[in-house]
Coordinates of C-alpha atoms in Angstrom, one line a residue:
X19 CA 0.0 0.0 0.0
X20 CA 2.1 3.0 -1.2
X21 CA 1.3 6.5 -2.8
X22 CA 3.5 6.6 -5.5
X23 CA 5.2 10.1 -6.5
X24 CA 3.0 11.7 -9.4
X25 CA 4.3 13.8 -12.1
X26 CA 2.4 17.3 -11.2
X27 CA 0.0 17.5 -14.8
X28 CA -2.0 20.5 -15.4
X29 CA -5.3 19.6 -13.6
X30 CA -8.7 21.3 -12.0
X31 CA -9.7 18.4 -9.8
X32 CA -12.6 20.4 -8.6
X33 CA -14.3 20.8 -12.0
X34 CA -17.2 18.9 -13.4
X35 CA -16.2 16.1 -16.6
X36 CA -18.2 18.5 -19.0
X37 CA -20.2 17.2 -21.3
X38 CA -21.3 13.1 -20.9
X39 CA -18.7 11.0 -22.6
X40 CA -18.7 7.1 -24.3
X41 CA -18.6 4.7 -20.9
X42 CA -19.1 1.2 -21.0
X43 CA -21.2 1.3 -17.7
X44 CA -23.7 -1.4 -16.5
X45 CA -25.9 -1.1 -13.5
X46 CA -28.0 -4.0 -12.2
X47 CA -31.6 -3.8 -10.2
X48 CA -32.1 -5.0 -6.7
X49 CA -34.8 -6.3 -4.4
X50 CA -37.2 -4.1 -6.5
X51 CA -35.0 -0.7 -6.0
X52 CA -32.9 1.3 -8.3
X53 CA -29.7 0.3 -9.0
X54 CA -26.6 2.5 -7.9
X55 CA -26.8 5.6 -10.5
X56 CA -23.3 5.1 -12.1
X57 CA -24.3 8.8 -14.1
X58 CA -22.4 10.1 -12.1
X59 CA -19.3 8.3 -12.6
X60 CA -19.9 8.4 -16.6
X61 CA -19.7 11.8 -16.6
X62 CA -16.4 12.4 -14.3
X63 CA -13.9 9.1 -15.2
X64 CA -13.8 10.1 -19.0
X65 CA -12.4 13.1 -17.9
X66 CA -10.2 12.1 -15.2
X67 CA -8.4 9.7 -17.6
X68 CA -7.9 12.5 -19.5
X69 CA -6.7 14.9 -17.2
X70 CA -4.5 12.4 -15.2
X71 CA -3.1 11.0 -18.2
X72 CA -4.2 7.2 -17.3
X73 CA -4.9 4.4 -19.9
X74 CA -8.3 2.9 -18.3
X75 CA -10.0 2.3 -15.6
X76 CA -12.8 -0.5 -14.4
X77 CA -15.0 0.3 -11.2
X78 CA -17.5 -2.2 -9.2
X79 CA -20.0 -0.8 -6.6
X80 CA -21.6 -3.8 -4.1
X81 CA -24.2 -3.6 -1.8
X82 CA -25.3 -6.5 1.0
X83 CA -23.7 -9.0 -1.3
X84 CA -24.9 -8.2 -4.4
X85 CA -22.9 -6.4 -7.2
X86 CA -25.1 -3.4 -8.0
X87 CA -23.2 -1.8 -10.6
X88 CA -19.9 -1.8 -12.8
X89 CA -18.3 0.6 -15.3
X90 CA -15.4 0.4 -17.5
X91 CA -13.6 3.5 -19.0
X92 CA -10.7 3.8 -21.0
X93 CA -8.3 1.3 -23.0
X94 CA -6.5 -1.8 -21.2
X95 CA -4.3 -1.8 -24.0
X96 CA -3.8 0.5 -27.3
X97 CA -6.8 0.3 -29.1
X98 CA -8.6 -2.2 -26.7
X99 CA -10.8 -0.8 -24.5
X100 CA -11.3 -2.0 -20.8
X101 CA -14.2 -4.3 -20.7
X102 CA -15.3 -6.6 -17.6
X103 CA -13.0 -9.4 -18.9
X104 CA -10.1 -6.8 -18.7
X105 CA -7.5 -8.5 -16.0
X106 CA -5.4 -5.8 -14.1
X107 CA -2.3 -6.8 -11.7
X108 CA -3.8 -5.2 -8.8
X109 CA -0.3 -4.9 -6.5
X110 CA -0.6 -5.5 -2.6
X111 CA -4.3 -6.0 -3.0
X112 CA -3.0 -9.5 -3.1
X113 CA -2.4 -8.9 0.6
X114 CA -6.4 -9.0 1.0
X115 CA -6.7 -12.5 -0.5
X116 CA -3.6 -13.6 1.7
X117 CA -5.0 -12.1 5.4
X118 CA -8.8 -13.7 4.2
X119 CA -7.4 -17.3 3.1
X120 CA -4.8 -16.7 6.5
X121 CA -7.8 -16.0 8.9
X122 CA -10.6 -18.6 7.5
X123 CA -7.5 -21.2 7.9
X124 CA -6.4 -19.8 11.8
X125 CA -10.7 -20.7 12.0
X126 CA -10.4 -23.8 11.0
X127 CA -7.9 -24.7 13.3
X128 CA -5.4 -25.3 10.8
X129 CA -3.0 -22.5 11.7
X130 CA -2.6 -20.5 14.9
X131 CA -2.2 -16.5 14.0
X132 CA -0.3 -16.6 18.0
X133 CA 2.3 -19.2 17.6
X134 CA 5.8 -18.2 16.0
X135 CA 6.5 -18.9 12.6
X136 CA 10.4 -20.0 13.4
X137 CA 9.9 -23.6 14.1
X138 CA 7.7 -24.0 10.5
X139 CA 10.2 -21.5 8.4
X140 CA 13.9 -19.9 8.0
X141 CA 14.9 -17.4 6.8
X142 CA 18.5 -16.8 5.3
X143 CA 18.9 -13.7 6.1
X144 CA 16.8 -13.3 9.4
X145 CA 16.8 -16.7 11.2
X146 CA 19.7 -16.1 13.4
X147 CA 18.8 -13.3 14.8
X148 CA 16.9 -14.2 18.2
X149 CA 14.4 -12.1 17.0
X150 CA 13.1 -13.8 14.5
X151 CA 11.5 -16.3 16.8
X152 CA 9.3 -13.2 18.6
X153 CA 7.1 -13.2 14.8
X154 CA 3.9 -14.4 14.1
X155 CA 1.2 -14.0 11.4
X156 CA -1.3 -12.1 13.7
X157 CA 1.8 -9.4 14.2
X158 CA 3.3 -9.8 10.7
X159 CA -0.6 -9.0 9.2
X160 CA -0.7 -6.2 11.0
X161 CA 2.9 -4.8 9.6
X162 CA 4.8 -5.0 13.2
X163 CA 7.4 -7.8 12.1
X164 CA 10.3 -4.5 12.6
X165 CA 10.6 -5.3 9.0
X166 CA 11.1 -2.8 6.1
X167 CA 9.3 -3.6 3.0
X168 CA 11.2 -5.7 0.9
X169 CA 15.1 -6.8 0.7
X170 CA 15.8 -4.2 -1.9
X171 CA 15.3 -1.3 0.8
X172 CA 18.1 -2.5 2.8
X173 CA 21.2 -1.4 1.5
X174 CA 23.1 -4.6 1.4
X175 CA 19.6 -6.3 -0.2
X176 CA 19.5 -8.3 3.2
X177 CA 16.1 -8.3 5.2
X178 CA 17.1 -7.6 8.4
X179 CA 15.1 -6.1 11.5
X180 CA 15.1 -2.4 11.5
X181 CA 13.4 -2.0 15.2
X182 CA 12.1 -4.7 17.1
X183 CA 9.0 -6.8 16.6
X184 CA 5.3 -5.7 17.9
X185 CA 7.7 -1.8 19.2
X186 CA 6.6 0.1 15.9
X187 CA 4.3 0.0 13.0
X188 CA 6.6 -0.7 9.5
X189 CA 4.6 -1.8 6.3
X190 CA 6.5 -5.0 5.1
X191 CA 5.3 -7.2 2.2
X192 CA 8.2 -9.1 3.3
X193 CA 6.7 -9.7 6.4
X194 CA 3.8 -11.2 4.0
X195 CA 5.5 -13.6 2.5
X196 CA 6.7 -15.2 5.7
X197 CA 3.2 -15.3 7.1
X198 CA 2.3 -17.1 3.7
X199 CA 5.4 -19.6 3.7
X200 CA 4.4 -20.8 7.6
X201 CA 0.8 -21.6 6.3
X202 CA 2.2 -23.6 3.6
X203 CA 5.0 -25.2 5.8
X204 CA 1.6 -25.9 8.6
X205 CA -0.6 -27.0 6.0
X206 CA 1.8 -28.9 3.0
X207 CA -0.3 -26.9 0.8
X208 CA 1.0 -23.9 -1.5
X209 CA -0.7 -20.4 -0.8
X210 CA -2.5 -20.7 -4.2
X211 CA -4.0 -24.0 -3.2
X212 CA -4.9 -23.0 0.0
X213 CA -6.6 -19.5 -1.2
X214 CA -8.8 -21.7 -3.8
X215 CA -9.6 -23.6 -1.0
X216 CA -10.7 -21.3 2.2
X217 CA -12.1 -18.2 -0.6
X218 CA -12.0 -18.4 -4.0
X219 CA -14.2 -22.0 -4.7
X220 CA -16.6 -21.0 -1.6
X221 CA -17.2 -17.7 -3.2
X222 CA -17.1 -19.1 -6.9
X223 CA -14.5 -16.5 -8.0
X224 CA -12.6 -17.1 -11.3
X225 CA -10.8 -15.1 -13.4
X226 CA -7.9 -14.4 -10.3
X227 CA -4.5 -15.5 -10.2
X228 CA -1.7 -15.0 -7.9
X229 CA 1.3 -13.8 -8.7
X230 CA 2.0 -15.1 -12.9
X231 CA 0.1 -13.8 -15.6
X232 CA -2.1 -17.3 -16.5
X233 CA -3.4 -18.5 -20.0
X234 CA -6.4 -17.4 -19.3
X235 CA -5.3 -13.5 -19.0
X236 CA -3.3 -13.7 -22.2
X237 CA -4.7 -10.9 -24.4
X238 CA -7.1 -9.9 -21.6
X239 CA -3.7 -7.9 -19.1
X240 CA -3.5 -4.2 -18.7
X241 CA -0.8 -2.9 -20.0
X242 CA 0.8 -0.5 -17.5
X243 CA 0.6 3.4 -18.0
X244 CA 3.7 6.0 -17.1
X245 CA 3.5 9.1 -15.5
X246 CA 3.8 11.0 -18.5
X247 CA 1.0 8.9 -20.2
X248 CA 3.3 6.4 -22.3
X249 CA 2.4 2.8 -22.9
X250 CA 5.2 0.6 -21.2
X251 CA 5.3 -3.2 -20.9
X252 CA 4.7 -5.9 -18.3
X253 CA 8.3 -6.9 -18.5
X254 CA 9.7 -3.8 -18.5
X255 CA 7.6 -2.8 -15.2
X256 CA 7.5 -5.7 -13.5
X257 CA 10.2 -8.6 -14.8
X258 CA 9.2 -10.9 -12.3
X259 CA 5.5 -11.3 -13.0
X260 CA 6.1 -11.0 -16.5
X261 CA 8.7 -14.4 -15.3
X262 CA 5.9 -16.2 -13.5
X263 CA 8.3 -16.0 -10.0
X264 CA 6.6 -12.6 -8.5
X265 CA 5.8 -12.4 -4.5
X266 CA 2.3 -14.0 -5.0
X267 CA 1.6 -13.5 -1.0
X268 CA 1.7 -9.8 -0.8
X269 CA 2.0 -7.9 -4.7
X270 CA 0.7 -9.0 -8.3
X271 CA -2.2 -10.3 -8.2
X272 CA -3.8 -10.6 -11.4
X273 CA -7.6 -10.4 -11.6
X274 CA -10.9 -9.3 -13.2
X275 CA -13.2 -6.3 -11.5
X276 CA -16.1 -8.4 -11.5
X277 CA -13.7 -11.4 -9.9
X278 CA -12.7 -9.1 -6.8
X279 CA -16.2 -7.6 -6.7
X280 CA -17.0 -11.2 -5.3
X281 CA -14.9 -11.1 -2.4
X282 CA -15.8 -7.8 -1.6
X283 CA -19.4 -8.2 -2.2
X284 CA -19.6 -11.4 0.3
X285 CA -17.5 -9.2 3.0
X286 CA -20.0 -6.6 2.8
X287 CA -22.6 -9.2 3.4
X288 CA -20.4 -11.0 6.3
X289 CA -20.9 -14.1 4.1
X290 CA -20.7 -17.0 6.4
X291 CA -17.8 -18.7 3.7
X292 CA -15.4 -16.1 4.8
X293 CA -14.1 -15.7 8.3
X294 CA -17.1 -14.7 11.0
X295 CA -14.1 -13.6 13.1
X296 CA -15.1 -9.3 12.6
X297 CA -12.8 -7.8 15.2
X298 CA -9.4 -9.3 13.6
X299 CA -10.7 -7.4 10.8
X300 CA -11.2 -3.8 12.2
X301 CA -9.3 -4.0 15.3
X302 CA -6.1 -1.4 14.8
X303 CA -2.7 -3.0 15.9
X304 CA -0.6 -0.9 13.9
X305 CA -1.4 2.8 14.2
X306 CA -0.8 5.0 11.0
X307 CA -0.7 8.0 13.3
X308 CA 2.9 8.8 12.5
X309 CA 3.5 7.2 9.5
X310 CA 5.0 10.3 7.1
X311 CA 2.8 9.1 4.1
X312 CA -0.4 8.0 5.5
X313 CA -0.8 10.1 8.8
X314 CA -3.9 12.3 8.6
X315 CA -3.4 15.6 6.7
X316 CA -3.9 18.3 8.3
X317 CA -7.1 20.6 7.1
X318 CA -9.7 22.4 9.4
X319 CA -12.4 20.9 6.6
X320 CA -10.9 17.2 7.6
X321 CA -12.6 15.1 10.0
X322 CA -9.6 12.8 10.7
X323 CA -10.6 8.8 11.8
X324 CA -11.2 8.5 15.1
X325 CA -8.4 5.1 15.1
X326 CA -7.0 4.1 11.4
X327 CA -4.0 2.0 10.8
X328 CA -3.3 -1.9 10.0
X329 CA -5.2 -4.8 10.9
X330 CA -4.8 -8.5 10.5
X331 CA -3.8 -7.3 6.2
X332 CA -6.5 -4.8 6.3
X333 CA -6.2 -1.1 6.8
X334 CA -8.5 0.2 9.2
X335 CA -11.0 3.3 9.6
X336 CA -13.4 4.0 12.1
X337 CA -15.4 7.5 13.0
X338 CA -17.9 6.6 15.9
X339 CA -19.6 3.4 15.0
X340 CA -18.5 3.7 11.4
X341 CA -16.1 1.3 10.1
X342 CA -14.5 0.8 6.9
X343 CA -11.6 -1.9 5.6
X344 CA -9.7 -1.1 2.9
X345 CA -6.5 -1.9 0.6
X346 CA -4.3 -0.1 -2.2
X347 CA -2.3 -1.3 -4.6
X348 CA 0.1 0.6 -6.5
X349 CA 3.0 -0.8 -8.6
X350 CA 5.2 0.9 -11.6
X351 CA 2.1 2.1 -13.5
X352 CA -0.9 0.4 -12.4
X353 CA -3.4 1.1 -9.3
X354 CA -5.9 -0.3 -7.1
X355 CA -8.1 0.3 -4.0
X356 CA -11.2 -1.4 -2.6
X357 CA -13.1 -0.9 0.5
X358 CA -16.1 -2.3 2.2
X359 CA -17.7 -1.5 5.4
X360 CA -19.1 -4.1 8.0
X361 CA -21.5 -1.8 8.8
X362 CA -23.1 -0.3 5.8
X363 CA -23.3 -3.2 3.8
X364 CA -21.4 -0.8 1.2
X365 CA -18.0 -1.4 -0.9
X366 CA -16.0 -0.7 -4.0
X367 CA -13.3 -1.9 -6.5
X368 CA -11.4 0.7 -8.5
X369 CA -8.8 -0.8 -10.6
X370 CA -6.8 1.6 -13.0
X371 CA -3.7 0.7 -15.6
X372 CA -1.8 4.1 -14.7
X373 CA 0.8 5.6 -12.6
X374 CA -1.2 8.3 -11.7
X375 CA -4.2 6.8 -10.3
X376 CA -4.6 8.0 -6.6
X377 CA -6.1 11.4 -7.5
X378 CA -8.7 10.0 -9.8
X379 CA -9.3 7.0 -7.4
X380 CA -9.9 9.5 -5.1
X381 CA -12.4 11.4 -7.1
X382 CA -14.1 8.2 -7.8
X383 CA -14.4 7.1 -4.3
X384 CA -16.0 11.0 -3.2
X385 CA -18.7 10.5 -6.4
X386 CA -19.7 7.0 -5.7
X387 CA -20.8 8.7 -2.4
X388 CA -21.3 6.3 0.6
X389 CA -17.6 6.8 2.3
X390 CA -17.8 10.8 2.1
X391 CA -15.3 10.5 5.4
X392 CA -13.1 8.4 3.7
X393 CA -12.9 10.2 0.7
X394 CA -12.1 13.3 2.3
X395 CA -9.1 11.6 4.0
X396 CA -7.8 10.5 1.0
X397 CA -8.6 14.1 -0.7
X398 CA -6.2 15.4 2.0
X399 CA -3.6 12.9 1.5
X400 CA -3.6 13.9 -2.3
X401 CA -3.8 18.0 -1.6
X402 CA -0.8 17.9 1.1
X403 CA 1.5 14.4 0.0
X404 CA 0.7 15.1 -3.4
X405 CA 1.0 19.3 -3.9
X406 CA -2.3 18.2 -6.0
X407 CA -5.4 20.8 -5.4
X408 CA -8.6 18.6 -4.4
X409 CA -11.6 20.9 -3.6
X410 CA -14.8 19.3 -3.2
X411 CA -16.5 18.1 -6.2
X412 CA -19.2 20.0 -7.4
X413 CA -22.8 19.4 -7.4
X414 CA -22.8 19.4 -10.7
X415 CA -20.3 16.5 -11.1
X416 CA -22.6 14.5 -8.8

């Protein structure tokens, strides 16, 4: 979950899309009551993929466990438009599919979040160190292994602990990884095996792949957008999911809108086929607070979350009663975020093929319209990270 840097494009966030433009938008009916009104989002995307200089974009609204609506905007490739067979790699949104297969297993019995991983897995460059056997999945979900992201961070390309485990709050895909090599060493299953099993079959959900571009996907990928709006390559972006050896556990996850949609739509439904277990979910362990990206901007119009931070592979909002779980993904020139909250009944998958894809997820998440708090956290993360001016949008873009 990273903001990537943005190339600073000539932009008025705050304007409407103008006139309608071509969307491929579907909406569906419900128990008798109007579907989500996705007018809205065909008038602004158009424009944001314009303005942000993005490739496409695909977009799924659920609603008590039904998908309500979808739209797709833009091209997944030159001269292909995005369609709802269009797969994306959606980044460290693969972390949601790893802490969901991670907790229906810990359910079952079959893992323990509590126990240490260092009697199941070592680690070359972390075993010796004594604190190693202090980490397990329940703190390593939560991104308080006292691990930096990934190897490549370190300057000798050597994980090693940067602070203590469970002391301080460090957002680790590393620490991922591990927590998916002790289920496998628990289990004698591999973590794609094991996420068929506990979530994907349960919820029927095709069209997903961890971590190598399958046959299925072959003509159907995104192909990744620069900041200055240039095509680019798989291969060139990502070598090692073009290679079929990427981190499947916590990056690159290749996958459909309408595929995701599932997962979120039966979260946002508390579907008895996922993992009853709620608190894990929303319960903050690793506070955001001070983090120097994600730490609350600071605006009079802001109403900051009342907790926020990292669950069990979930980030974590809450304003009184209201709660709402969400994930990003961002990798060399692709974008994702979903949400759903527990609460509401309410979620949302945004997938883009474009470096410069927070702003106009942002937008997108303030016009869909039931997470007005959270977009205006993410509007200030955008206007002060970013330098990128995010005023309200205008009734008439609604």
């Amino acid at each position: 979950m990273r903001l990537q840097a943005l190339s600073m494009i000539a932009l008025l966030l705050g304007c409407t899309a103008g006139e309608d433009q071509d969307g491929a938008a579907r909406g569906t009916e419900r128990g008798g009551e109007p579907a989500f009104d996705g007018a809205v989002l065909d008038r602004l995307v158009p424009g944001l993929i314009e303005a942000q200089g993005v490739a496409g974009i695909g977009i799924a609204v659920v609603e008590n466990g039904n998908l309500v609506w979808q739209g797709y905007y833009g091209e997944q490739a030159p001269g292909t438009p995005v369609t709802e067979k269009t797969a994306f790699n959606v980044a460290s949104v693969a972390k949601v599919l790893t802490a969901e297969t991670m907790l229906s297993l810990h359910e079952a019995g079959e893992i323990d979040l509590d126990e240490p991983i260092s009697p199941y897995v070592s680690h070359p460059d972390l075993s010796q160190d004594e604190r190693y056997e202090l980490l397990t999945p329940r703190m390593l979900l939560a991104h308080r292994g006292g691990l930096l992201n990934w190897a490549y961070r370190y300057e000798d390309g050597k994980l090693a602990f940067d602070h203590d485990p469970g002391t301080k709050t460090s957002y680790s895909g590393a620490g991922i990884e591990l927590v998916a090599r002790y289920a496998e060493a628990k289990t004698g299953k591999p973590l794609a095996r094991l996420a068929r099993e506990e979530v994907l079959e349960p919820l029927g959900i095709e069209d997903i792949s961890l971590g190598v571009v399958p046959d299925w996907a072959k003509g159907r990928m995104s192909v990744p957008m620069t900041a200055e709006g240039e095509w680019t390559t798989i291969a060139a972006t990502n070598p090692g999911l073009a290679a079929g050896d990427a981190n499947s556990a916590a990056d690159d996850l290749v996958v459909t809108v309408p595929a995701f949609a599932k997962l979120i739509a039966a979260l946002s439904e508390k579907s008895s086929a996922l993992s009853t277990d709620w608190e894990v979910r929303t319960l903050v362990r690793g506070s955001l607070d001070s983090d120097p990206v994600y730490r609350c901007a600071s605006f009079d119009w802001l109403r900051c979350p009342d907790s926020y931070g990292h669950s069990a592979g979930w980030h974590s909002f809450s304003w009184d009663d209201h709660a709402v779980l969400s994930h990003s993904g961002s990798d060399l020139g692709e974008n994702a975020f979903v949400y759903v909250s527990p609460d509401t009944g309410r979620g949302a998958v945004i997938f883009v093929n474009g470096a410069n894809g927070w702003p106009a997820m942002t937008r997108i998440i303030e016009a869909i319209g039931d997470e007005p708090l959270l977009a205006d956290y993410y509007r200030g993360l955008v206007e002060e990270r970013m330098g990128l001016p995010m005023p309200p949008l205008g009734e008439t873009a609604r």
